[in-house]
């Protein structure tokens, strides 16, 4: 049951990269349930078809496009197909990411480069293409899905931390440059989100179960927690917010000493 009115995104069109799985799919569902027509884009057609059917069965107007966000031409083609069908593009959620835990000395040169290419350059490619194809003239909302841990040293995630640091920086720069076009650009930084590929891989590599009790609120996050914050940011309720990177992590990133008072 949503705390938001079901029609707050009525008439709007949203593109969610990596929207066929995990957090991205939940964002697509949440924006769709609040009135947006959604498009999901990623590399694997089978996943896109399955997610599109799942969301359509829930009454959500969903289309998909096969697209590797590292390839500007594919990104432009996906946005052109969306505009052809819907005639507008109000919201972009840059959620696509590559992730595998690895030590700095073990990760291949290509592996490090790939994560930066998907997370950071992909976010740039999609944002820029959306700007030129629609938002420069009409305004809009961009939400980048970041992470909260890159402000510290983190083991096994150096490549992701480097890429997400860039995503945060790009968020602020786009917000500053594009405010004059009526475009708001923000980021959501998810903490440990249960039942996601990201958490499964991290738990597998560290041998540590995802454990919500380590954060101040004492629970793992859900994909719905990230989707709710995204919905808020793209709604008119957040009309004066741009350039913000909002941690949605139960306070984990501000909890230096991890002492739990009784
Ligand atoms: P996920 O299920 O693995 O989702 C990643 C998505 O990105 C997939 O749908 C994948 O689809 C797509 N993708 C990967 N490479 C792509 C490319 N080159 N072009 C287009 N799409 C591509 O992961 P998740 O755990 O839900 O994470 C979603 C977001 O939250 C990511 O930005 C992640 O960094 C962030 N995050 C997650 C957590 C967590 O606890 N899970 C914590 C912090 C941040 P295809 O394979 O079909 O391309």
mmCIF file of C-alpha atoms and ligand atoms in Angstrom:
data_model
loop_
_atom_site.group_PDB
_atom_site.id
_atom_site.type_symbol
_atom_site.label_atom_id
_atom_site.label_comp_id
_atom_site.label_asym_id
_atom_site.label_seq_id
_atom_site.Cartn_x
_atom_site.Cartn_y
_atom_site.Cartn_z
ATOM 1 C CA UNK A 1 0.000 0.000 0.000
ATOM 2 C CA UNK A 2 1.618 3.238 -1.164
ATOM 3 C CA UNK A 3 1.591 6.440 0.871
ATOM 4 C CA UNK A 4 1.566 8.380 -2.415
ATOM 5 C CA UNK A 5 -1.526 9.165 -4.450
ATOM 6 C CA UNK A 6 -1.849 6.609 -7.277
ATOM 7 C CA UNK A 7 -1.996 9.278 -9.996
ATOM 8 C CA UNK A 8 0.958 11.493 -9.069
ATOM 9 C CA UNK A 9 2.855 10.506 -12.243
ATOM 10 C CA UNK A 10 -0.190 10.411 -14.523
ATOM 11 C CA UNK A 11 0.771 11.317 -18.094
ATOM 12 C CA UNK A 12 4.504 10.955 -17.518
ATOM 13 C CA UNK A 13 6.881 8.586 -19.270
ATOM 14 C CA UNK A 14 9.860 6.995 -17.506
ATOM 15 C CA UNK A 15 12.922 5.119 -18.748
ATOM 16 C CA UNK A 16 14.589 2.780 -16.264
ATOM 17 C CA UNK A 17 17.905 1.213 -17.274
ATOM 18 C CA UNK A 18 18.498 -2.217 -15.813
ATOM 19 C CA UNK A 19 14.759 -2.238 -15.186
ATOM 20 C CA UNK A 20 14.191 -5.954 -15.804
ATOM 21 C CA UNK A 21 15.663 -7.167 -12.513
ATOM 22 C CA UNK A 22 16.138 -6.328 -8.857
ATOM 23 C CA UNK A 23 15.892 -2.735 -7.722
ATOM 24 C CA UNK A 24 15.324 -1.438 -11.263
ATOM 25 C CA UNK A 25 12.270 -3.645 -11.769
ATOM 26 C CA UNK A 26 10.797 -2.457 -8.474
ATOM 27 C CA UNK A 27 11.377 1.154 -9.513
ATOM 28 C CA UNK A 28 9.604 0.470 -12.835
ATOM 29 C CA UNK A 29 6.707 -1.146 -10.947
ATOM 30 C CA UNK A 30 6.432 1.714 -8.465
ATOM 31 C CA UNK A 31 6.538 4.480 -11.085
ATOM 32 C CA UNK A 32 4.039 2.468 -13.168
ATOM 33 C CA UNK A 33 1.674 1.999 -10.249
ATOM 34 C CA UNK A 34 1.650 5.746 -9.772
ATOM 35 C CA UNK A 35 0.544 6.483 -13.299
ATOM 36 C CA UNK A 36 3.728 6.587 -15.380
ATOM 37 C CA UNK A 37 4.138 4.691 -18.621
ATOM 38 C CA UNK A 38 7.469 2.924 -18.254
ATOM 39 C CA UNK A 39 10.218 1.629 -20.522
ATOM 40 C CA UNK A 40 12.903 -0.733 -19.294
ATOM 41 C CA UNK A 41 16.230 -1.150 -21.070
ATOM 42 C CA UNK A 42 19.100 -3.586 -20.653
ATOM 43 C CA UNK A 43 21.070 -6.211 -22.589
ATOM 44 C CA UNK A 44 19.134 -9.453 -22.046
ATOM 45 C CA UNK A 45 15.970 -9.747 -24.097
ATOM 46 C CA UNK A 46 14.623 -12.735 -22.141
ATOM 47 C CA UNK A 47 14.766 -10.789 -18.862
ATOM 48 C CA UNK A 48 13.181 -7.742 -20.489
ATOM 49 C CA UNK A 49 10.334 -9.807 -21.944
ATOM 50 C CA UNK A 50 9.661 -11.552 -18.638
ATOM 51 C CA UNK A 51 9.621 -8.280 -16.676
ATOM 52 C CA UNK A 52 7.458 -6.538 -19.267
ATOM 53 C CA UNK A 53 4.915 -9.375 -19.098
ATOM 54 C CA UNK A 54 4.987 -9.335 -15.280
ATOM 55 C CA UNK A 55 4.388 -5.591 -15.091
ATOM 56 C CA UNK A 56 1.764 -5.659 -17.852
ATOM 57 C CA UNK A 57 -0.126 -8.338 -15.887
ATOM 58 C CA UNK A 58 -0.277 -5.810 -13.043
ATOM 59 C CA UNK A 59 -1.838 -3.256 -15.375
ATOM 60 C CA UNK A 60 1.322 -1.239 -15.981
ATOM 61 C CA UNK A 61 2.005 0.170 -19.450
ATOM 62 C CA UNK A 62 5.533 -1.161 -20.010
ATOM 63 C CA UNK A 63 7.706 -1.402 -23.102
ATOM 64 C CA UNK A 64 11.281 -2.601 -23.379
ATOM 65 C CA UNK A 65 14.366 -1.978 -25.474
ATOM 66 C CA UNK A 66 17.491 -4.072 -25.765
ATOM 67 C CA UNK A 67 20.297 -1.687 -25.066
ATOM 68 C CA UNK A 68 23.821 -1.717 -23.690
ATOM 69 C CA UNK A 69 24.262 1.584 -21.869
ATOM 70 C CA UNK A 70 27.967 1.576 -22.788
ATOM 71 C CA UNK A 71 27.011 2.102 -26.436
ATOM 72 C CA UNK A 72 25.734 5.631 -27.196
ATOM 73 C CA UNK A 73 24.146 4.546 -30.509
ATOM 74 C CA UNK A 74 22.126 1.827 -28.751
ATOM 75 C CA UNK A 75 21.069 4.293 -26.072
ATOM 76 C CA UNK A 76 19.956 6.824 -28.676
ATOM 77 C CA UNK A 77 18.023 4.126 -30.552
ATOM 78 C CA UNK A 78 16.243 3.015 -27.356
ATOM 79 C CA UNK A 79 15.232 6.591 -26.550
ATOM 80 C CA UNK A 80 14.093 7.136 -30.146
ATOM 81 C CA UNK A 81 11.874 4.024 -29.896
ATOM 82 C CA UNK A 82 10.419 5.287 -26.610
ATOM 83 C CA UNK A 83 9.698 8.713 -28.090
ATOM 84 C CA UNK A 84 8.176 7.110 -31.167
ATOM 85 C CA UNK A 85 5.729 5.218 -28.967
ATOM 86 C CA UNK A 86 4.995 7.739 -26.227
ATOM 87 C CA UNK A 87 6.000 11.127 -27.630
ATOM 88 C CA UNK A 88 7.685 12.304 -24.435
ATOM 89 C CA UNK A 89 10.329 11.343 -21.831
ATOM 90 C CA UNK A 90 9.878 12.884 -18.405
ATOM 91 C CA UNK A 91 11.936 10.624 -16.150
ATOM 92 C CA UNK A 92 15.215 8.748 -16.522
ATOM 93 C CA UNK A 93 16.435 6.372 -13.831
ATOM 94 C CA UNK A 94 20.052 5.337 -14.358
ATOM 95 C CA UNK A 95 20.038 2.061 -12.463
ATOM 96 C CA UNK A 96 22.047 -0.280 -14.741
ATOM 97 C CA UNK A 97 25.261 -1.436 -13.132
ATOM 98 C CA UNK A 98 27.833 -4.154 -13.209
ATOM 99 C CA UNK A 99 28.930 -5.667 -9.955
ATOM 100 C CA UNK A 100 31.137 -8.467 -8.757
ATOM 101 C CA UNK A 101 33.192 -8.355 -5.582
ATOM 102 C CA UNK A 102 36.944 -8.599 -6.227
ATOM 103 C CA UNK A 103 40.197 -7.571 -4.619
ATOM 104 C CA UNK A 104 42.123 -4.818 -6.375
ATOM 105 C CA UNK A 105 45.028 -7.145 -7.094
ATOM 106 C CA UNK A 106 42.763 -9.823 -8.542
ATOM 107 C CA UNK A 107 40.335 -7.880 -10.699
ATOM 108 C CA UNK A 108 41.258 -7.871 -14.385
ATOM 109 C CA UNK A 109 41.990 -4.589 -16.153
ATOM 110 C CA UNK A 110 38.933 -5.262 -18.279
ATOM 111 C CA UNK A 111 36.752 -6.016 -15.252
ATOM 112 C CA UNK A 112 37.562 -2.714 -13.580
ATOM 113 C CA UNK A 113 37.065 -0.817 -16.856
ATOM 114 C CA UNK A 114 33.743 -2.575 -17.497
ATOM 115 C CA UNK A 115 32.200 -1.519 -14.192
ATOM 116 C CA UNK A 116 33.263 2.090 -14.716
ATOM 117 C CA UNK A 117 31.936 1.905 -18.294
ATOM 118 C CA UNK A 118 28.502 0.620 -17.240
ATOM 119 C CA UNK A 119 27.940 2.595 -14.043
ATOM 120 C CA UNK A 120 29.582 5.927 -14.826
ATOM 121 C CA UNK A 121 29.829 6.197 -18.607
ATOM 122 C CA UNK A 122 26.439 4.486 -18.989
ATOM 123 C CA UNK A 123 24.866 7.078 -16.712
ATOM 124 C CA UNK A 124 26.496 9.825 -18.773
ATOM 125 C CA UNK A 125 25.448 8.268 -22.096
ATOM 126 C CA UNK A 126 21.798 7.856 -21.114
ATOM 127 C CA UNK A 127 21.519 11.257 -19.410
ATOM 128 C CA UNK A 128 23.086 13.057 -22.367
ATOM 129 C CA UNK A 129 20.934 11.220 -24.921
ATOM 130 C CA UNK A 130 17.761 12.009 -22.919
ATOM 131 C CA UNK A 131 18.837 15.639 -22.663
ATOM 132 C CA UNK A 132 19.298 16.040 -26.409
ATOM 133 C CA UNK A 133 16.276 13.985 -27.453
ATOM 134 C CA UNK A 134 13.742 15.557 -25.075
ATOM 135 C CA UNK A 135 14.669 17.149 -21.774
ATOM 136 C CA UNK A 136 16.605 20.170 -23.058
ATOM 137 C CA UNK A 137 13.369 21.557 -24.513
ATOM 138 C CA UNK A 138 10.848 20.131 -22.052
ATOM 139 C CA UNK A 139 12.573 19.653 -18.701
ATOM 140 C CA UNK A 140 12.474 16.429 -16.744
ATOM 141 C CA UNK A 141 13.879 14.362 -13.927
ATOM 142 C CA UNK A 142 16.964 12.193 -13.733
ATOM 143 C CA UNK A 143 17.646 9.864 -10.817
ATOM 144 C CA UNK A 144 20.960 8.032 -10.659
ATOM 145 C CA UNK A 145 21.199 4.920 -8.513
ATOM 146 C CA UNK A 146 24.472 5.258 -6.648
ATOM 147 C CA UNK A 147 25.775 3.636 -3.442
ATOM 148 C CA UNK A 148 26.732 4.948 0.007
ATOM 149 C CA UNK A 149 30.044 3.162 0.653
ATOM 150 C CA UNK A 150 32.407 5.024 -1.720
ATOM 151 C CA UNK A 151 32.997 7.783 0.833
ATOM 152 C CA UNK A 152 35.050 5.291 2.848
ATOM 153 C CA UNK A 153 37.657 2.742 1.908
ATOM 154 C CA UNK A 154 35.855 -0.472 0.990
ATOM 155 C CA UNK A 155 37.298 -3.912 0.403
ATOM 156 C CA UNK A 156 36.198 -5.927 -2.641
ATOM 157 C CA UNK A 157 34.365 -2.962 -4.162
ATOM 158 C CA UNK A 158 37.138 -0.591 -5.308
ATOM 159 C CA UNK A 159 35.902 -0.629 -8.909
ATOM 160 C CA UNK A 160 32.273 0.016 -7.897
ATOM 161 C CA UNK A 161 33.299 2.700 -5.396
ATOM 162 C CA UNK A 162 35.355 4.491 -8.069
ATOM 163 C CA UNK A 163 32.473 4.311 -10.538
ATOM 164 C CA UNK A 164 29.839 5.470 -8.038
ATOM 165 C CA UNK A 165 32.049 8.364 -6.907
ATOM 166 C CA UNK A 166 31.921 9.462 -10.513
ATOM 167 C CA UNK A 167 28.149 8.984 -10.597
ATOM 168 C CA UNK A 168 27.740 11.258 -7.557
ATOM 169 C CA UNK A 169 29.944 13.882 -9.157
ATOM 170 C CA UNK A 170 28.060 13.683 -12.457
ATOM 171 C CA UNK A 171 24.782 14.021 -10.551
ATOM 172 C CA UNK A 172 25.899 17.328 -9.060
ATOM 173 C CA UNK A 173 27.372 18.657 -12.316
ATOM 174 C CA UNK A 174 24.272 17.781 -14.359
ATOM 175 C CA UNK A 175 22.076 19.394 -11.686
ATOM 176 C CA UNK A 176 24.084 22.617 -11.895
ATOM 177 C CA UNK A 177 24.237 22.760 -15.706
ATOM 178 C CA UNK A 178 20.668 21.614 -16.417
ATOM 179 C CA UNK A 179 18.706 23.499 -13.787
ATOM 180 C CA UNK A 180 18.165 26.234 -16.357
ATOM 181 C CA UNK A 181 16.390 23.695 -18.570
ATOM 182 C CA UNK A 182 13.980 22.678 -15.801
ATOM 183 C CA UNK A 183 15.764 19.377 -15.305
ATOM 184 C CA UNK A 184 16.284 18.092 -11.775
ATOM 185 C CA UNK A 185 19.066 15.555 -11.269
ATOM 186 C CA UNK A 186 19.416 13.595 -8.049
ATOM 187 C CA UNK A 187 20.783 10.293 -6.839
ATOM 188 C CA UNK A 188 19.628 7.579 -4.465
ATOM 189 C CA UNK A 189 22.305 5.632 -2.632
ATOM 190 C CA UNK A 190 20.963 2.235 -1.524
ATOM 191 C CA UNK A 191 22.391 0.459 1.502
ATOM 192 C CA UNK A 192 22.194 -3.313 1.843
ATOM 193 C CA UNK A 193 19.062 -4.315 -0.053
ATOM 194 C CA UNK A 194 17.802 -7.837 0.588
ATOM 195 C CA UNK A 195 16.991 -10.334 -2.166
ATOM 196 C CA UNK A 196 19.005 -8.551 -4.835
ATOM 197 C CA UNK A 197 21.755 -9.798 -7.114
ATOM 198 C CA UNK A 198 24.123 -7.219 -5.626
ATOM 199 C CA UNK A 199 23.657 -8.554 -2.091
ATOM 200 C CA UNK A 200 23.776 -12.199 -3.188
ATOM 201 C CA UNK A 201 27.147 -11.678 -4.840
ATOM 202 C CA UNK A 202 28.561 -9.723 -1.907
ATOM 203 C CA UNK A 203 27.419 -12.336 0.627
ATOM 204 C CA UNK A 204 28.828 -15.094 -1.581
ATOM 205 C CA UNK A 205 32.237 -13.408 -1.801
ATOM 206 C CA UNK A 206 32.557 -12.399 1.846
ATOM 207 C CA UNK A 207 30.913 -15.474 3.359
ATOM 208 C CA UNK A 208 28.873 -13.058 5.456
ATOM 209 C CA UNK A 209 25.112 -13.238 5.316
ATOM 210 C CA UNK A 210 23.453 -9.960 4.528
ATOM 211 C CA UNK A 211 22.720 -8.790 8.041
ATOM 212 C CA UNK A 212 20.419 -5.853 8.638
ATOM 213 C CA UNK A 213 21.157 -5.854 12.365
ATOM 214 C CA UNK A 214 24.454 -4.101 11.623
ATOM 215 C CA UNK A 215 22.735 -0.831 10.738
ATOM 216 C CA UNK A 216 20.984 1.617 13.109
ATOM 217 C CA UNK A 217 17.465 0.649 12.010
ATOM 218 C CA UNK A 218 18.303 -3.023 12.413
ATOM 219 C CA UNK A 219 16.947 -4.351 9.146
ATOM 220 C CA UNK A 220 17.914 -4.960 5.548
ATOM 221 C CA UNK A 221 16.402 -2.625 3.003
ATOM 222 C CA UNK A 222 13.952 -3.701 0.336
ATOM 223 C CA UNK A 223 13.858 -2.746 -3.326
ATOM 224 C CA UNK A 224 10.646 -0.950 -2.395
ATOM 225 C CA UNK A 225 12.589 1.364 -0.060
ATOM 226 C CA UNK A 226 14.704 2.506 -3.015
ATOM 227 C CA UNK A 227 11.705 2.764 -5.327
ATOM 228 C CA UNK A 228 9.802 4.942 -2.820
ATOM 229 C CA UNK A 229 12.661 7.434 -2.581
ATOM 230 C CA UNK A 230 12.957 7.486 -6.373
ATOM 231 C CA UNK A 231 9.224 8.131 -6.676
ATOM 232 C CA UNK A 232 9.470 10.996 -4.199
ATOM 233 C CA UNK A 233 12.398 12.553 -6.097
ATOM 234 C CA UNK A 234 10.637 12.485 -9.467
ATOM 235 C CA UNK A 235 7.378 13.759 -8.002
ATOM 236 C CA UNK A 236 6.433 17.417 -7.684
ATOM 237 C CA UNK A 237 6.870 17.035 -3.902
ATOM 238 C CA UNK A 238 10.623 17.218 -4.568
ATOM 239 C CA UNK A 239 10.337 20.211 -6.906
ATOM 240 C CA UNK A 240 13.043 22.212 -5.071
ATOM 241 C CA UNK A 241 15.520 19.327 -4.774
ATOM 242 C CA UNK A 242 18.327 18.928 -7.283
ATOM 243 C CA UNK A 243 21.939 17.824 -7.004
ATOM 244 C CA UNK A 244 21.189 15.726 -3.916
ATOM 245 C CA UNK A 245 22.598 12.266 -3.265
ATOM 246 C CA UNK A 246 20.250 10.695 -0.753
ATOM 247 C CA UNK A 247 21.443 7.700 1.250
ATOM 248 C CA UNK A 248 18.648 5.168 1.720
ATOM 249 C CA UNK A 249 20.664 2.907 3.966
ATOM 250 C CA UNK A 250 19.131 2.884 7.452
ATOM 251 C CA UNK A 251 21.888 5.248 8.620
ATOM 252 C CA UNK A 252 24.665 2.759 7.882
ATOM 253 C CA UNK A 253 26.884 5.335 6.157
ATOM 254 C CA UNK A 254 26.891 7.757 9.090
ATOM 255 C CA UNK A 255 27.460 5.076 11.713
ATOM 256 C CA UNK A 256 31.251 5.181 12.218
ATOM 257 C CA UNK A 257 31.579 3.379 15.547
ATOM 258 C CA UNK A 258 28.760 0.861 15.127
ATOM 259 C CA UNK A 259 28.028 0.959 18.840
ATOM 260 C CA UNK A 260 24.444 0.093 19.707
ATOM 261 C CA UNK A 261 23.311 1.716 22.962
ATOM 262 C CA UNK A 262 21.026 -0.529 25.020
HETATM 263 P P1 LIG B 1 20.915 -6.257 -10.688
HETATM 264 O O1 LIG B 1 19.634 -6.992 -10.423
HETATM 265 O O2 LIG B 1 22.125 -7.045 -11.095
HETATM 266 O O3 LIG B 1 20.592 -5.144 -11.786
HETATM 267 C C1 LIG B 1 21.532 -4.608 -12.626
HETATM 268 C C2 LIG B 1 20.817 -4.393 -13.953
HETATM 269 O O4 LIG B 1 21.699 -3.680 -14.822
HETATM 270 C C3 LIG B 1 20.440 -5.685 -14.652
HETATM 271 O O5 LIG B 1 19.062 -5.646 -14.956
HETATM 272 C C4 LIG B 1 21.280 -5.704 -15.915
HETATM 273 O O6 LIG B 1 20.519 -6.221 -17.016
HETATM 274 C C5 LIG B 1 21.564 -4.219 -16.111
HETATM 275 N N1 LIG B 1 22.822 -4.011 -16.834
HETATM 276 C C6 LIG B 1 24.062 -4.470 -16.522
HETATM 277 N N2 LIG B 1 24.948 -4.094 -17.442
HETATM 278 C C7 LIG B 1 24.261 -3.376 -18.374
HETATM 279 C C8 LIG B 1 24.622 -2.709 -19.571
HETATM 280 N N3 LIG B 1 25.891 -2.712 -20.012
HETATM 281 N N4 LIG B 1 23.653 -2.056 -20.264
HETATM 282 C C9 LIG B 1 22.373 -2.050 -19.834
HETATM 283 N N5 LIG B 1 21.965 -2.666 -18.704
HETATM 284 C C10 LIG B 1 22.906 -3.318 -17.982
HETATM 285 O O7 LIG B 1 21.390 -5.368 -9.456
HETATM 286 P P2 LIG B 1 20.661 -4.675 -8.203
HETATM 287 O O8 LIG B 1 21.250 -5.300 -7.003
HETATM 288 O O9 LIG B 1 19.171 -4.613 -8.374
HETATM 289 O O10 LIG B 1 21.273 -3.188 -8.300
HETATM 290 C C11 LIG B 1 20.590 -2.140 -8.952
HETATM 291 C C12 LIG B 1 21.310 -0.820 -8.688
HETATM 292 O O11 LIG B 1 21.418 -0.567 -7.288
HETATM 293 C C13 LIG B 1 22.736 -0.765 -9.236
HETATM 294 O O12 LIG B 1 23.031 0.527 -9.710
HETATM 295 C C14 LIG B 1 23.588 -1.056 -7.993
HETATM 296 O O13 LIG B 1 24.908 -0.551 -8.089
HETATM 297 C C15 LIG B 1 22.779 -0.310 -6.935
HETATM 298 N N6 LIG B 1 23.019 -0.795 -5.554
HETATM 299 C C16 LIG B 1 22.502 -1.981 -5.149
HETATM 300 C C17 LIG B 1 22.709 -2.410 -3.833
HETATM 301 C C18 LIG B 1 22.130 -3.723 -3.348
HETATM 302 O O14 LIG B 1 22.152 -3.994 -2.129
HETATM 303 N N7 LIG B 1 21.616 -4.564 -4.214
HETATM 304 C C19 LIG B 1 23.461 -1.620 -2.954
HETATM 305 C C20 LIG B 1 24.004 -0.408 -3.420
HETATM 306 C C21 LIG B 1 23.756 0.007 -4.717
HETATM 307 P P3 LIG B 1 21.177 -7.036 -18.246
HETATM 308 O O15 LIG B 1 22.045 -8.088 -17.662
HETATM 309 O O16 LIG B 1 19.968 -7.520 -18.997
HETATM 310 O O17 LIG B 1 21.952 -6.026 -19.060
#
